[in-house]
GROMACS .gro file of C-alpha atoms in nm:
model
  307
    1MET     CA    1  -5.606  -0.834   2.954
    2ALA     CA    2  -5.609  -1.097   3.234
    3GLU     CA    3  -5.410  -1.354   3.368
    4PRO     CA    4  -5.564  -1.787   3.238
    5GLY     CA    5  -5.770  -1.773   3.606
    6GLY     CA    6  -5.949  -1.446   3.512
    7THR     CA    7  -5.779  -1.220   3.731
    8PRO     CA    8  -5.743  -0.869   3.535
    9VAL     CA    9  -5.327  -0.757   3.455
   10THR     CA   10  -5.327  -0.382   3.445
   11LEU     CA   11  -5.011  -0.365   3.156
   12GLY     CA   12  -4.710  -0.289   3.317
   13ALA     CA   13  -4.783  -0.313   3.634
   14ASP     CA   14  -4.415  -0.506   3.718
   15LEU     CA   15  -4.247  -0.181   3.491
   16PRO     CA   16  -3.987  -0.142   3.838
   17LEU     CA   17  -3.940   0.263   3.814
   18THR     CA   18  -3.690   0.503   3.980
   19ILE     CA   19  -3.896   0.789   4.118
   20ALA     CA   20  -3.641   1.080   4.179
   21ILE     CA   21  -3.684   1.357   4.358
   22CYS     CA   22  -3.490   1.675   4.278
   23SER     CA   23  -3.478   1.957   4.564
   24ASN     CA   24  -3.272   2.261   4.673
   25ARG     CA   25  -3.524   2.253   5.062
   26PRO     CA   26  -3.379   2.087   5.308
   27ASP     CA   27  -3.723   2.178   5.493
   28SER     CA   28  -3.939   1.934   5.229
   29LEU     CA   29  -3.720   1.634   5.163
   30PRO     CA   30  -3.894   1.453   5.481
   31GLY     CA   31  -4.220   1.549   5.374
   32ALA     CA   32  -4.184   1.431   5.031
   33ILE     CA   33  -4.046   1.141   5.055
   34ALA     CA   34  -4.309   1.050   5.343
   35ARG     CA   35  -4.576   1.102   5.080
   36THR     CA   36  -4.357   0.907   4.793
   37ALA     CA   37  -4.369   0.608   5.071
   38THR     CA   38  -4.779   0.526   5.045
   39ALA     CA   39  -4.751   0.548   4.614
   40ILE     CA   40  -4.412   0.375   4.581
   41GLY     CA   41  -4.489  -0.007   4.440
   42PRO     CA   42  -4.293  -0.274   4.551
   43ARG     CA   43  -4.004  -0.315   4.262
   44ASP     CA   44  -3.956   0.173   4.244
   45ARG     CA   45  -3.666   0.320   4.405
   46LEU     CA   46  -3.643   0.662   4.521
   47LEU     CA   47  -3.374   0.846   4.444
   48ILE     CA   48  -3.294   1.248   4.623
   49ILE     CA   49  -3.089   1.454   4.414
   50ALA     CA   50  -2.989   1.718   4.641
   51ASP     CA   51  -2.902   2.055   4.496
   52MET     CA   52  -2.692   2.147   4.870
   53PRO     CA   53  -2.452   2.071   5.120
   54ALA     CA   54  -2.446   1.721   5.199
   55GLN     CA   55  -2.441   1.841   5.556
   56HIS     CA   56  -2.750   2.030   5.490
   57LEU     CA   57  -2.949   1.737   5.420
   58PRO     CA   58  -3.266   1.610   5.701
   59ALA     CA   59  -3.278   1.296   5.881
   60LEU     CA   60  -3.485   1.084   5.626
   61PRO     CA   61  -3.804   0.943   5.766
   62THR     CA   62  -3.877   0.541   5.633
   63THR     CA   63  -4.129   0.317   5.634
   64SER     CA   64  -4.174  -0.043   5.625
   65SER     CA   65  -4.278   0.002   5.218
   66LEU     CA   66  -3.972   0.227   5.174
   67PRO     CA   67  -3.708   0.126   5.366
   68LEU     CA   68  -3.350   0.301   5.311
   69SER     CA   69  -3.228  -0.021   5.167
   70ARG     CA   70  -3.430   0.154   4.875
   71ILE     CA   71  -3.331   0.512   4.926
   72ARG     CA   72  -3.051   0.694   4.756
   73VAL     CA   73  -2.956   1.024   4.815
   74ILE     CA   74  -2.730   1.253   4.591
   75CYS     CA   75  -2.572   1.563   4.687
   76ASN     CA   76  -2.500   1.799   4.444
   77GLU     CA   77  -2.236   1.991   4.739
   78GLU     CA   78  -2.384   2.331   4.592
   79ASN     CA   79  -2.605   2.469   4.477
   80GLN     CA   80  -2.650   2.335   4.070
   81GLY     CA   81  -2.940   2.420   4.003
   82LEU     CA   82  -3.342   2.202   3.849
   83ALA     CA   83  -3.185   2.074   3.512
   84TYR     CA   84  -2.864   2.006   3.604
   85SER     CA   85  -3.031   1.792   3.898
   86ARG     CA   86  -3.283   1.587   3.662
   87ASN     CA   87  -2.915   1.551   3.459
   88LYS     CA   88  -2.756   1.379   3.695
   89ALA     CA   89  -3.089   1.164   3.749
   90MET     CA   90  -3.040   1.056   3.482
   91LYS     CA   91  -2.693   0.915   3.465
   92GLU     CA   92  -2.803   0.765   3.788
   93ALA     CA   93  -3.130   0.605   3.751
   94THR     CA   94  -3.059   0.220   3.772
   95THR     CA   95  -3.393   0.122   3.616
   96ARG     CA   96  -3.447   0.223   3.242
   97HIS     CA   97  -3.808   0.428   3.304
   98LEU     CA   98  -3.760   0.757   3.566
   99VAL     CA   99  -4.071   0.998   3.717
  100PHE     CA  100  -3.956   1.292   3.843
  101LEU     CA  101  -4.157   1.418   4.093
  102ASP     CA  102  -4.132   1.784   4.223
  103ASP     CA  103  -4.050   1.783   4.687
  104ASP     CA  104  -4.400   2.001   4.704
  105ILE     CA  105  -4.587   1.681   4.489
  106VAL     CA  106  -4.865   1.484   4.615
  107PRO     CA  107  -4.868   1.157   4.422
  108THR     CA  108  -5.087   0.904   4.437
  109ALA     CA  109  -5.040   0.490   4.346
  110GLU     CA  110  -5.282   0.550   4.082
  111ALA     CA  111  -5.139   0.771   3.883
  112LEU     CA  112  -4.798   0.542   3.887
  113THR     CA  113  -5.002   0.273   3.763
  114GLN     CA  114  -5.060   0.461   3.472
  115ILE     CA  115  -4.747   0.617   3.443
  116ARG     CA  116  -4.645   0.261   3.442
  117ALA     CA  117  -4.912   0.075   3.187
  118VAL     CA  118  -4.816   0.393   2.917
  119LEU     CA  119  -4.450   0.371   2.907
  120ALA     CA  120  -4.458  -0.058   2.893
  121ALA     CA  121  -4.692   0.041   2.605
  122GLY     CA  122  -4.408   0.241   2.449
  123ALA     CA  123  -4.462   0.616   2.509
  124HIS     CA  124  -4.126   0.775   2.623
  125VAL     CA  125  -4.260   1.095   2.770
  126THR     CA  126  -4.568   1.113   3.014
  127GLY     CA  127  -4.689   1.327   3.280
  128THR     CA  128  -5.014   1.373   3.441
  129ARG     CA  129  -5.272   1.655   3.505
  130ILE     CA  130  -5.126   1.875   3.825
  131THR     CA  131  -5.388   2.052   4.001
  132ALA     CA  132  -5.304   2.300   4.272
  133HIS     CA  133  -5.357   2.275   4.695
  134LEU     CA  134  -5.375   2.616   4.831
  135GLN     CA  135  -5.396   2.434   5.129
  136GLY     CA  136  -5.755   2.610   5.258
  137ARG     CA  137  -5.643   2.899   5.197
  138ARG     CA  138  -5.915   3.143   4.880
  139ARG     CA  139  -5.797   3.200   4.609
  140PRO     CA  140  -5.672   3.594   4.577
  141TRP     CA  141  -5.899   3.782   4.318
  142PHE     CA  142  -5.509   3.870   4.142
  143LEU     CA  143  -5.491   3.465   4.089
  144THR     CA  144  -5.723   3.375   3.816
  145SER     CA  145  -5.728   3.051   3.655
  146GLY     CA  146  -5.541   3.168   3.408
  147GLN     CA  147  -5.232   3.179   3.630
  148LEU     CA  148  -5.211   2.886   3.779
  149HIS     CA  149  -4.883   2.793   3.553
  150TYR     CA  150  -4.681   3.044   3.727
  151LEU     CA  151  -4.791   2.784   4.019
  152GLY     CA  152  -4.725   2.403   3.833
  153SER     CA  153  -5.051   2.333   3.761
  154HIS     CA  154  -5.318   2.334   3.543
  155ALA     CA  155  -5.622   2.494   3.497
  156PRO     CA  156  -5.926   2.317   3.597
  157ALA     CA  157  -6.124   2.409   3.209
  158ARG     CA  158  -5.790   2.367   3.030
  159PRO     CA  159  -5.631   2.057   2.897
  160ALA     CA  160  -5.325   1.882   3.077
  161SER     CA  161  -4.986   1.889   2.924
  162ILE     CA  162  -4.674   1.771   3.035
  163TRP     CA  163  -4.490   1.978   3.323
  164GLY     CA  164  -4.188   1.923   3.508
  165GLY     CA  165  -4.316   1.861   3.898
  166SER     CA  166  -4.499   1.537   3.799
  167PHE     CA  167  -4.337   1.326   3.493
  168ALA     CA  168  -4.177   1.004   3.325
  169ILE     CA  169  -3.987   0.943   3.098
  170ASP     CA  170  -3.738   0.641   2.908
  171SER     CA  171  -3.410   0.777   2.986
  172GLU     CA  172  -3.276   0.528   2.742
  173HIS     CA  173  -3.428   0.669   2.457
  174ALA     CA  174  -3.314   0.981   2.557
  175ARG     CA  175  -2.969   0.897   2.595
  176LEU     CA  176  -3.035   0.726   2.236
  177LEU     CA  177  -3.167   1.072   2.084
  178GLY     CA  178  -2.902   1.271   2.211
  179VAL     CA  179  -3.234   1.483   2.403
  180GLY     CA  180  -3.095   1.624   2.777
  181PHE     CA  181  -3.212   1.914   3.025
  182ASP     CA  182  -3.065   2.258   2.920
  183GLU     CA  183  -2.912   2.364   3.180
  184ARG     CA  184  -2.926   2.778   3.112
  185LEU     CA  185  -3.280   2.702   3.199
  186GLY     CA  186  -3.490   2.584   3.547
  187ARG     CA  187  -3.440   2.690   3.874
  188VAL     CA  188  -3.135   2.755   4.058
  189GLY     CA  189  -3.105   2.958   4.332
  190SER     CA  190  -3.359   3.169   4.404
  191ALA     CA  191  -3.336   3.237   4.053
  192LEU     CA  192  -3.696   3.160   3.929
  193THR     CA  193  -3.593   3.065   3.561
  194SER     CA  194  -3.815   2.723   3.444
  195ALA     CA  195  -3.943   2.606   3.044
  196GLU     CA  196  -3.649   2.276   3.128
  197ASP     CA  197  -3.887   2.085   3.105
  198THR     CA  198  -4.114   2.171   2.817
  199THR     CA  199  -3.725   2.229   2.648
  200PHE     CA  200  -3.697   1.846   2.725
  201VAL     CA  201  -4.001   1.710   2.629
  202ARG     CA  202  -4.027   1.917   2.266
  203GLU     CA  203  -3.681   1.860   2.153
  204MET     CA  204  -3.746   1.473   2.267
  205THR     CA  205  -4.113   1.467   2.056
  206ALA     CA  206  -3.919   1.683   1.789
  207ARG     CA  207  -3.698   1.385   1.732
  208GLY     CA  208  -3.966   1.110   1.732
  209ALA     CA  209  -4.017   1.030   2.038
  210THR     CA  210  -4.382   0.942   2.147
  211ALA     CA  211  -4.551   1.182   2.411
  212THR     CA  212  -4.883   1.096   2.628
  213VAL     CA  213  -5.044   1.276   2.834
  214LEU     CA  214  -5.273   1.125   3.124
  215HIS     CA  215  -5.498   1.404   3.159
  216ASP     CA  216  -5.727   1.156   3.377
  217ALA     CA  217  -5.425   1.080   3.625
  218GLU     CA  218  -5.398   1.344   3.871
  219VAL     CA  219  -5.078   1.421   4.149
  220GLN     CA  220  -5.160   1.776   4.399
  221HIS     CA  221  -4.916   2.093   4.368
  222LEU     CA  222  -4.877   2.140   4.724
  223ILE     CA  223  -4.883   2.502   4.709
  224PRO     CA  224  -4.732   2.791   5.013
  225PRO     CA  225  -4.876   3.106   5.102
  226HIS     CA  226  -4.541   3.273   4.998
  227ARG     CA  227  -4.650   3.194   4.655
  228LEU     CA  228  -5.018   3.342   4.698
  229THR     CA  229  -4.868   3.729   4.620
  230LEU     CA  230  -4.884   3.936   4.320
  231THR     CA  231  -4.526   4.000   4.432
  232TYR     CA  232  -4.453   3.615   4.345
  233LEU     CA  233  -4.685   3.594   4.063
  234LEU     CA  234  -4.535   3.945   3.885
  235ARG     CA  235  -4.244   3.780   3.944
  236ARG     CA  236  -4.282   3.429   3.789
  237ALA     CA  237  -4.381   3.595   3.495
  238PHE     CA  238  -4.076   3.832   3.463
  239TRP     CA  239  -3.874   3.495   3.452
  240GLN     CA  240  -4.113   3.304   3.254
  241GLY     CA  241  -3.992   3.622   2.950
  242ARG     CA  242  -3.635   3.561   3.098
  243SER     CA  243  -3.646   3.184   3.013
  244GLU     CA  244  -3.812   3.207   2.651
  245ALA     CA  245  -3.540   3.433   2.544
  246ARG     CA  246  -3.352   3.198   2.671
  247ARG     CA  247  -3.464   2.906   2.454
  248ASN     CA  248  -3.491   3.143   2.174
  249ASP     CA  249  -3.904   3.146   2.139
  250ALA     CA  250  -3.950   3.504   2.298
  251ARG     CA  251  -4.229   3.549   1.992
  252ARG     CA  252  -4.415   3.262   2.061
  253GLY     CA  253  -4.323   3.259   2.387
  254ILE     CA  254  -4.549   3.600   2.481
  255GLY     CA  255  -4.814   3.508   2.252
  256LYS     CA  256  -4.837   3.153   2.432
  257GLU     CA  257  -4.829   3.359   2.775
  258TRP     CA  258  -5.087   3.599   2.669
  259ASP     CA  259  -5.359   3.358   2.566
  260ARG     CA  260  -5.269   3.160   2.877
  261ASN     CA  261  -5.370   3.478   3.126
  262ARG     CA  262  -5.683   3.618   2.958
  263SER     CA  263  -5.812   3.284   2.925
  264GLY     CA  264  -5.915   3.253   3.337
  265ASP     CA  265  -6.247   3.258   3.494
  266GLY     CA  266  -6.359   3.528   3.649
  267VAL     CA  267  -6.546   3.865   3.505
  268PRO     CA  268  -6.406   3.984   3.128
  269PRO     CA  269  -6.215   4.291   3.260
  270MET     CA  270  -6.084   4.167   3.554
  271ARG     CA  271  -5.928   3.946   3.342
  272THR     CA  272  -5.841   4.107   3.015
  273ALA     CA  273  -5.653   4.335   3.330
  274LEU     CA  274  -5.465   4.107   3.476
  275ALA     CA  275  -5.377   3.925   3.147
  276VAL     CA  276  -5.212   4.288   3.076
  277LEU     CA  277  -5.069   4.283   3.415
  278TYR     CA  278  -4.902   3.939   3.402
  279THR     CA  279  -4.834   3.986   3.063
  280ALA     CA  280  -4.620   4.299   3.022
  281SER     CA  281  -4.400   4.167   3.311
  282VAL     CA  282  -4.363   3.864   3.106
  283LEU     CA  283  -4.265   4.152   2.788
  284LEU     CA  284  -4.059   4.278   3.063
  285GLY     CA  285  -3.814   3.953   3.112
  286VAL     CA  286  -3.763   3.885   2.731
  287CYS     CA  287  -3.633   4.268   2.680
  288TRP     CA  288  -3.420   4.239   3.037
  289GLU     CA  289  -3.307   3.902   2.942
  290VAL     CA  290  -3.183   4.037   2.577
  291ILE     CA  291  -3.061   4.411   2.717
  292THR     CA  292  -2.842   4.102   2.973
  293ARG     CA  293  -2.716   3.889   2.677
  294ARG     CA  294  -2.602   4.159   2.433
  295ARG     CA  295  -2.390   4.355   2.794
  296THR     CA  296  -2.287   4.035   2.856
  297GLY     CA  297  -2.139   3.912   2.488
  298ALA     CA  298  -2.047   4.311   2.522
  299GLY     CA  299  -1.833   4.243   2.768
  300ASP     CA  300  -1.711   3.908   2.703
  301THR     CA  301  -1.572   4.122   2.322
  302GLU     CA  302  -1.394   4.425   2.532
  303THR     CA  303  -1.203   4.129   2.779
  304ARG     CA  304  -1.120   3.964   2.406
  305GLY     CA  305  -0.988   4.310   2.231
  306VAL     CA  306  -0.792   4.366   2.553
  307ARG     CA  307  -0.549   4.043   2.532
   0.00000   0.00000   0.00000
């Protein structure tokens, strides 16, 4: 596509976006805003949903490309969770199209340009490839490419899918379909609950929405040192199991996790042993969630009986 003078025009180049960063980490917000400022478009707005009391909010950096007039900050006043914050962002966004970025993502202008183009072409949900940035550290032996999804990052040799670290939605169409983020899922405080993003995408497409994966658009996910530990990764796998049970998808979820874990790089015996270890942690999470749910249900029944 080109203007009459022959200058190429990118589809949707002037499409305004609301860039939403939902975070419960005060120390991460200044860096997230600074990184976004280098990629944001001239008609875009930045919406910060701070999942914390207002007094915990840090001083926010601004630049000539992103003055305070283009930044809006909303505090939840207490930790309500990622899904709650995403739903609030959908309500508060001033544009039809909303891009969600995690506070440890490094966005690029090129990725946002591709997002604009596919949204302008009619996609209702779209996401980019997310690459793990270990910030100069070596990948430990217990982390193959099959476990990168526990770090919110795509395996290099596998196709990308739409994940919450970097994805965009047509919020008007989502409201039309009656789809929001399930607040039983997603991070809440220190709990590593997940799957609010993929559940949202699944519900959108089940109701006829168009989803497009931008395999060639890449952003980086900054991985802190504490996540490169076996303790963290097994805990993350455990909460993956709890999340699969919460969305009533435990059987398929366990199979999916087994396939992912054994698809990693490295020598086959080690790869298989790690797949067994991580999938066992997922299975433990499923069992824990089922037991917890039954105990809660029994407690509620007993309470109603006393009344």
